[in-house]
Structures are given as structure tokens and as C-alpha cells.
Amino acid sequence: MINLKNILLLIITFSLLQFYALNVNARIIKVQKQSELLEALRNAKAGDKIWVYEGQYQVNNLLINKPIELIGKNLPIFDGLYKGEILTIKSDNVVVSGIQFQHVGVTSVIDWAAIKVIESRNVLIEKNKIIDCYFGIYLSASNNCTVDNNEVHGSPSNEQNTGNGIHFWKCDSLFVKNNFVEGQRDGLYFEFVTNTTVERNVSIRNIRYGLHFMFSHKNSYAYNTFDSNGAGVAVMYTKFVKMHHNIFKNNWGSAAYGILLKDITDSEIEYNIFDNNTMGALLEGCNRINIVQNEFKHNGVAMRIQANCEENTIVNNNFINNTFDIATNGNVVSNTLDSNYWDKYEGYDLDKNGIGDINYRPVSLFSTLIERMPQAMMLLRSFTATLLDKIEKVIPSFTPENLKDDRPLMLPFKIITSDYDPL
Amino acid sequence: MIRFENIYKKFGNQVVLHDICIDFEMGQSIAIVGPNSSGKTTLIKILLGMVIPDKGNLFFDDILIANNHKYRGKIGYMPQISQYPPNLKIYQLIEMMTDIRKNAGWKGTPDNELIKAFDIETFQNKTMSTLSGGTRQKVGAALAFRFDPSVLILDEPTAGLDPASCEILKDKIQKEREKGKLILITSHIMADLEELTDHVLYIQDSQIQFFEKTEALRDKYQEGKLGKIIACLMKKKAKSELIPTYV
Amino acid sequence: MKKVLKYVLYDILRNRFVIAYTLLLLLISLAFFGFEVNPGKGVISLLNINLIVVPLVSIIFASTHFYNSYEFLELLASQPLSRKTIFFSQYLGVSISLLMAFLIGVGLPVLVYEGTITGFRLVLTGSILTLIFVSLAFLSAVITRDKAKGMGLALAIWFYFSVVYDGLVLSIFLNFSDYPMEKATVLFSLLNPIDLARILVLIKMDVSALMGITGAVFQSFFGSASGLAVSLTALIVWFISPVLVAFSKFNKKDL
């Protein structure tokens, strides 16, 4: 044990020494004018800190190609005047902090971004504010970077000309946390990104998706809020995802989803809230997903499970105040529904064990009817519709025979949902 | 005072009144008699505006009553059966009727003679639904006389009343007669009619068979009792035997 | 008019049936809000009361009242009152009492437990449905003199609007499923006050579901301000036109 302690001490001392060694040579360069900024970037040595003071800096295509820290004091403004990109980082160990970036123009060939990180490691981008830029923060082929506490505000007026708020392509082991994105095309975008933690971000009012990822395995998404995005959240072609304590809400429209899961396998979806969406969750080609202890409330359809989904388990979720609980196309065969709370359940619990004594069929005949005749929506909640559903409950003939919860809970499950309400 | 001019009324295919022409003057007290379903009630209802004639005009004080409701402020009407809102108290009903009359321009002091004579005040806090038929008749009578109307229409006024109340009512009718009012009474009790009226209007087969002074009838049929005369008339179905004369 | 109305109200408000109806609604509302874990579901349950019970009670009570007051109407007719005063004092008397019963029985609990726009719409449409079915009751009572027939007609009207109509619409949808029926749904909704009332509530309550339909004529119509104006106008026409027809019949009616 003593040995181990000594080794540990040695390592700490060594790394501290190294840190000091680096800082012995490090300078602080203070910048107050545009010309000084360009000069400072040119002259800075590895480890230097550039302090940029409050003011307007009209800059394009700045390049950081050495490990320095670019730190804004009182939020200086870097204005791209819609002419091109503002800042590109091509070096490991760079810090960019406390700067407002604005006015990055639109291109169809290159994705111009306010901050672009290319093939770098250990880059920290924090506390920046990005306003009216095509892409906000853009990381390409970079690993072990952190994007923390940034704000991205797009201008949703020009729909076609908006890029993604925070965009990652081919990265590994990132931390993306505490960011706020609004009014972009996709709020958070991940493609070929692995082993990444995405936490406590807020992504709202984006034109397409609040969060969009593809081919991004082994990531975890927690305590994020996705609110009022044009098409909700869409995630595709990915394995081993963990999503917990997220909030998906207010996504309305015929192609809007709290979350669209397409070809997602071996993943966990837990403790999330799906609130007030046209469709809470849509599962398409998904296998072996555990959907546990989520709350689906005030959705048009809480969950739609397409027939090509298999071996998913839907356990201990609450279904409250949804117009329809579950919808499907065809007979859903091998998914498990168990011990959920359904507020539409009308059974009884004679043995008082908290579990209803008769099963619950969450697919209503009327919802099946609407699939074929959307105009029948006019009769929603009418006596006739209720009557049809009641008859179907007694003699099921149209709705899937085996899609049922044999142990419906009598009371809602106490779900420990996100304690974090950023709005 | 009241003039029927060629009044016609049908209910469905059934002719109820056929070409009724008649004048009533102030000071007359008229017994309206005739067999059942001869049109007596319809005549009264037309006079009150409840039934609207198919053809013809009706004048009250030389004013056409069609689409006019003010004239009814001069009429006191006592229905055969008095049905009032069941949960209304007696004093509220009297208040309501007073309000209606005042709204229609009546400015006199209410005549509370019958209210006192029938002791209505002792049960004025009861609701209508708790009253017997006779008591309701008393209320109906009291209301008909309360606003000093110049025309009184009494539909079977004594039916259902106990003998003492009957006498009170009859005395009241006589009193009003002496004031020169026009009084129309239907009744099956001939003795009452004899006592209270001086004219007879006889209706049969939807038409007025005659309208004459009672005295003249007695002379014509050499019979003292009105009841006998009427009974005699009803037996003679043939119209030709009746001599219609108009006063 | 005011004078007579006052006494008609004195009478009806003491009616046992109206008192029982008020208490029943109050009990049901409190039960729905009390037993349900979330008040939203209470509103859904109350919506069914709104669409079934309120029209039924309104039309039955108003018809019964009309026939039971027949002699009193005659008596009023012998007074210096216009037919208009007589008719509308009765109509308003019944409407106001049933409206009060509804507002106390449903309005108050909704205000307390679910004072949202959905709750407000529930109370508003319930109130208008009360008025509409009182109007229809007066119409059926004025055109049928016989009480038994009149009550039968009243029940038939209720049954048509709450059950038969929707069944017809559904069968039209089934039979003409190859045709575009988008705009027709709006028309069908306007032709039945119960459907209209239901849609005005669920356009708020189930808005997320309604947004899911492709070709959004229905929800964009009822969700828009002008759609709301058209719907409310239609509901007002639904209660004014029967009562006006009823009045013009009553004006020429032999009592």
C-alpha cells in the first residue's frame, strides 16, 4: 500500500512540476485592438495566454495552430461580417473561452463555422456566445475535447441557410455539456462520434432536430432538454446508447417526434420525460432497447412501435394523459410490455398488490381506425369512438392480440426524473 | 264594448266556430251556454287572445285585438282550473300579477275584498303545489277581481268551491254587476246563472243560436226557470225550431 | 319581461329536479377531480358528462317544464302580456336555471381544479350546449301538443345528435374512403352542435394528436382564430335559430 501511495505522490509531483515548467515560459499577451489580436496570434508561443479585452474585432479565418489559450475578458466580439469563418483550431491543448462570435456567412461548399476544430486533441471550448452564424461549433476528427457552457443563437428566419448549432464529425471521447442551442438547423449533431458524454445541454426551437446522431456508438446523453424543435429528436443507426433523464417536449407536426429511434440497438432509455409531443417515441427497426421508467404524458401517441422492432422491453413507464398510448402497424410480436402505469386502465386490483388483475391493451381500435382514415379524427373522444373502443376491449379483433401489459400498475411509478430545469 | 265580426275557427278539420258575429255591451251580464264542445271555451279563448281565429276580426273598445295585448289589462279572467307554477308562493303569485298589471299601465288600488273574505293571507306563504283545488279557485277568483277590470270572464266560477265561498263569490259578482261592468259567465249550474246574469248566449253546432235577454226568453217559452228553458232547447236539436234573434 | 322572468325563476330554482341536477353535477365533478391522480383526466371524464348528460337533462327538463306549465302559460296569455314576453320568460327561466346548475356543478370545480384554457372551453361549450338543447326542447314542445309525443321527439333529437349522427359520419367515411374528405369533416362538425362542442375542447386537449394528421385542414381550421370564430358563431346559430322558430310557432299557436 505504501508503495502505491508513493507512486501516486510521485506522479502528482511530476505532473505539477511539468505544469509549472510550462508556465514558467508562458506569457500573458493582452489585446485591445484588432491589429494587436492578429499580431498576438502570430507571435504567441506554445503555452501563452492571449487575453482579449472587450471590444469589436472584425476578423475572418483566424488560425490557431499551437497550444495557446485565447481568453475573452468581458465578452469581446469577433465579427465575421458574413465573409467567412472566424476561428479555426488545428492544434492540441487549445482553450477558447469567453468570446462572442457573430455573423458567419452561408456557403454551400464548405460548412463555415464560428469555431472549427480540426484533427486536434484536448481542446476546451467554453463560455462562448455564438450569434447568427451558419455553423456554431464544429469539431471534425478531434478527440478528448470538451465543449462546455456555450450559447448558440441562430436566426431561424432564414430556414434554408442555417447550419447545425454544435456539430461533431468523426470524434471520440468528448464532453459536451451545459450548452444552449436555439434556432439552428440541428441543435446538436453527431456523426461517427463515439464514447462521448452529452450532459445538461438545452436545445430548443431548432428548425429540424434538437439532437441528431448517426453511427455514434457508446455515447451517453443525460439531463438534456429538447424542446419545441421542428421535428424533435432523431437518432439512427447506432448501438449501445444510454439516454437518461432527458426531457423531450413540445414537438408538434405530422413528422415530429419526441424521439425517433431508427435502427437503434442494445440501448438504454431510462428516466426520460416525453411531454406534449405529437408522437412521444417512434421505434423503427430497433432491437433490444430497454425502455424503463420513462414518463409519457400529454402526447398524441405516446409510443409507436413498428412491426420491425424486436426484443425491446418496455417496463415501469408511466403513460399519462396521452390521446393514444401505443400505436403500431401490424402485429407486434416479440416486444415485452410489463408493469407500466396506464392512466386509461380501467381494471381492478382485488388482491391489493398494486397490480391490476386483468391485462391492459394499449392499442385502441379507434387509433387503428385513424391510421386508415385520418379524417375519422373528427370523432375523437365521441360517444361512438368510445363505444368502438369498449367493444374492441371486450372482443379484440382488430388490435394486436399479444401486445398487452399483463401486470398494469394501479398507481404511477415514482420516477426520479431530471431535477434540472434550465428554462 | 266587445264585437265579434265574422269569426271562423277550425281545429284541424273540425269547425269550432262558424261565422260568429256578436256585440257585448257594458252593463250586460251574460250567461254563455251550450252543449259540451259547442265552442263556448273557444269563444272565450279567442276573446282572451289565447286562440287566434282563422278569419274575422274582434274589437275591444273599438280596437282590433289582433297582435295587441294591452286590452287584456281591462279583463279579469278566472279560469276553470287554476294552474300556477308549483313552487311559487301565493303572495309571490299575487305580486307577480300585480307587477304585470302595473307594467301594463294599471294604476288603481288593488281590490282586496276577496283576499280578505277568503282569508288568503293566512296561507299566503304556502306554495301553490300544496293547495287543494278549491283553494286554488279562491286564489284564481281573488286575482280576477283584484285589478278592478271592466270586463270579467268567469269560467265555471263556482265549481269546486264550498257553499260559503260560493256565496262570497256570488255576492262579489253581484256587486261588480251593479257597477255596470260587462260580465261573461259559463257554468253548468243554472241556478247560479239565473241569479247572476240577465242575458243568455246560446251556442250550438259552432254557431250562435241566439243571444237574448233572459226576460225575453222567459216570455217566449212561458217558463220561469232558465234551467228548464235551456234543457228544452238542447233536446230540440233541429235548428229550425230555434228562432235566432239578436239584441 | 323582467317581472315575469323573476317569478318563473323563483319557481324553477326551487324545483327539486334542478337542485338535484346541480348536486349531481357537483358530486360528479368533485369525484372526477378528487379521485383522479391528474386533473387533466378529470377534464376528459367531465367532457363525457358535457356531451351526454348535459344535453339529455337540458332537453328533457325543458320539455317537461314546458308541458307542465301549459295551464300557467294559458293564464299568462289571459293577462296583458305579449306572446313574446310569455315565451321568452319561460325560455330564459329554464335556460338560466339550467345554466346556473351547470356553472355551479361543473364550472366551479373546473375553475378550482383545472383553470386552464381547456377547462374554460369545457365550461363554455357545456353552457352553450345547455342553451342549444333548451332551444331544441322548446321547439319540439311547441310543435307537438301531446306531451308523450313531445317527450319522444325530444329524446329522439338527443339520440340523433349524440349517437346516430356520429355513426352516420363514420359510415360515410368508410364508404367514401377513396374520396378526399378533409373539408367535409369541417362541414360535418359544424352540422352537429355536440360534435362541435367536443372538437372545440379537444382541439386544446389533444392538440398534439391532431397535429399528427397529414393534410391539416381539420386542425388548422379549428385551431385558428377564424375557425374558432366560425365554430362559436355556428354554436350560437344552433341555439338561436331553434328558439326563434319555436317562438314564431308559439306566436301563432292556439293555447
Coordinates of C-alpha atoms in Angstrom, one line a residue, chain B residues 34-199:
Chain B
G34 CA -124.5 25.4 -24.9
P35 CA -123.8 21.6 -25.0
N36 CA -120.3 20.3 -24.4
S37 CA -117.8 21.1 -27.1
S38 CA -120.1 23.6 -28.8
G39 CA -117.4 26.2 -29.0
K40 CA -118.0 28.1 -25.7
T41 CA -114.5 27.7 -24.4
T42 CA -113.0 28.6 -27.8
L43 CA -115.1 31.8 -27.9
I44 CA -113.7 32.8 -24.6
K45 CA -110.2 31.9 -25.6
I46 CA -110.5 33.9 -28.7
L47 CA -111.7 36.8 -26.6
L48 CA -108.6 36.4 -24.4
G49 CA -106.2 36.1 -27.3
M50 CA -105.2 32.5 -26.4
V51 CA -106.7 31.2 -29.6
I52 CA -106.2 33.0 -32.8
P53 CA -109.2 33.0 -35.2
D54 CA -108.7 31.8 -38.8
K55 CA -110.8 34.6 -40.1
G56 CA -112.6 37.6 -38.8
N57 CA -112.0 40.5 -36.5
L58 CA -112.5 41.0 -32.9
F59 CA -112.7 44.5 -31.4
F60 CA -112.4 45.5 -27.8
D61 CA -113.4 49.1 -27.2
D62 CA -113.3 49.5 -31.0
I63 CA -109.7 48.5 -31.1
L64 CA -108.7 45.4 -33.1
I65 CA -107.2 42.9 -30.7
A66 CA -105.0 41.0 -33.2
N67 CA -101.3 41.4 -32.1
N68 CA -102.4 43.6 -29.3
H69 CA -102.2 42.6 -25.7
K70 CA -102.8 45.8 -23.8
Y71 CA -106.6 45.4 -23.9
R72 CA -106.3 42.3 -21.6
G73 CA -105.4 44.7 -18.8
K74 CA -109.1 45.5 -18.7
I75 CA -110.2 41.9 -18.4
G76 CA -110.3 39.8 -15.2
Y77 CA -110.3 36.2 -16.1
M78 CA -111.0 33.3 -13.8
P79 CA -110.1 30.0 -15.4
Q80 CA -112.0 26.8 -14.7
I81 CA -108.9 25.1 -13.3
S82 CA -106.3 27.4 -11.9
Q83 CA -102.8 26.0 -12.5
Y84 CA -99.9 28.0 -11.3
P85 CA -96.2 27.4 -11.0
P86 CA -95.9 24.8 -8.3
N87 CA -93.0 26.2 -6.3
L88 CA -94.3 29.8 -6.3
K89 CA -95.8 31.0 -3.0
I90 CA -99.3 32.6 -3.0
Y91 CA -98.1 36.1 -2.2
Q92 CA -95.5 35.8 -4.9
L93 CA -98.2 34.9 -7.4
I94 CA -100.3 37.9 -6.3
E95 CA -97.2 40.1 -6.5
M96 CA -96.4 38.8 -10.0
M97 CA -100.0 39.5 -11.3
T98 CA -99.8 43.0 -9.7
D99 CA -96.5 43.6 -11.4
I100 CA -97.9 42.5 -14.7
R101 CA -100.9 44.8 -14.4
K102 CA -98.8 47.8 -13.3
N103 CA -96.5 47.2 -16.2
A104 CA -99.5 47.3 -18.5
G105 CA -100.4 50.7 -17.1
W106 CA -102.9 49.9 -14.3
K107 CA -102.7 52.5 -11.6
G108 CA -105.6 51.7 -9.2
T109 CA -105.6 50.4 -5.7
P110 CA -105.9 46.7 -5.6
D111 CA -109.3 45.3 -4.6
N112 CA -108.5 43.0 -1.7
E113 CA -112.1 42.2 -0.8
L114 CA -112.0 38.6 -1.9
I115 CA -108.5 38.1 -0.5
K116 CA -109.8 39.1 2.9
A117 CA -113.1 37.3 2.5
F118 CA -111.4 34.0 1.6
D119 CA -108.7 34.5 4.3
I120 CA -106.0 34.1 1.7
E121 CA -103.5 35.9 3.8
T122 CA -103.5 33.1 6.3
F123 CA -101.9 30.7 3.8
Q124 CA -100.1 33.2 1.6
N125 CA -96.7 31.6 2.4
K126 CA -97.7 28.2 1.1
T127 CA -96.6 27.1 -2.3
M128 CA -99.1 26.5 -5.0
S129 CA -98.5 22.8 -5.2
T130 CA -99.6 22.3 -1.6
L131 CA -103.1 23.8 -2.2
S132 CA -106.3 21.9 -2.8
G133 CA -108.4 22.6 -6.0
G134 CA -110.9 24.7 -4.1
T135 CA -108.3 26.9 -2.5
R136 CA -106.7 27.4 -5.9
Q137 CA -110.1 28.5 -7.2
K138 CA -110.3 31.0 -4.4
V139 CA -106.9 32.4 -5.4
G140 CA -108.0 32.5 -9.1
A141 CA -111.2 34.4 -8.2
A142 CA -109.3 36.8 -6.0
L143 CA -106.8 37.5 -8.8
A144 CA -109.6 38.0 -11.4
F145 CA -111.3 40.7 -9.3
R146 CA -108.2 42.3 -7.9
F147 CA -107.5 44.9 -10.5
D148 CA -110.9 46.4 -11.0
P149 CA -111.3 45.2 -14.6
S150 CA -114.2 46.5 -16.7
V151 CA -114.8 43.1 -18.2
L152 CA -115.0 39.9 -16.1
I153 CA -114.8 36.5 -17.7
L154 CA -115.6 33.7 -15.3
D155 CA -115.3 30.1 -16.4
E156 CA -117.3 27.8 -14.2
P157 CA -116.6 30.1 -11.2
T158 CA -118.4 28.2 -8.6
A159 CA -117.3 24.7 -9.4
G160 CA -115.1 23.3 -6.7
L161 CA -115.9 26.0 -4.1
D162 CA -117.5 25.2 -0.8
P163 CA -121.0 26.7 -0.3
A164 CA -119.8 29.5 1.9
S165 CA -117.1 30.6 -0.5
C166 CA -119.6 30.2 -3.3
E167 CA -121.9 32.7 -1.7
I168 CA -119.0 35.1 -1.1
L169 CA -118.1 34.9 -4.8
K170 CA -121.6 35.4 -6.0
D171 CA -122.1 38.4 -3.7
K172 CA -118.9 39.8 -5.2
I173 CA -120.1 39.2 -8.8
Q174 CA -123.4 41.0 -8.0
K175 CA -121.5 43.9 -6.6
E176 CA -119.4 44.2 -9.7
R177 CA -122.6 43.9 -11.8
E178 CA -124.1 46.8 -10.1
K179 CA -121.0 48.9 -11.0
G180 CA -122.1 48.4 -14.6
K181 CA -119.3 46.0 -15.7
L182 CA -119.6 43.5 -18.5
I183 CA -119.6 40.0 -17.1
L184 CA -119.4 36.8 -19.1
I185 CA -120.0 33.5 -17.2
T186 CA -120.1 29.9 -18.3
S187 CA -121.5 27.5 -15.8
H188 CA -123.4 24.2 -15.6
I189 CA -125.2 25.4 -12.6
M190 CA -128.3 27.0 -14.0
A191 CA -129.4 28.4 -10.6
D192 CA -126.2 30.4 -10.4
L193 CA -126.7 31.7 -13.9
E194 CA -130.2 32.7 -13.2
E195 CA -129.1 34.6 -10.2
L196 CA -126.1 36.3 -11.8
T197 CA -126.9 37.0 -15.4
D198 CA -129.5 38.9 -17.4
H199 CA -128.6 37.7 -20.9

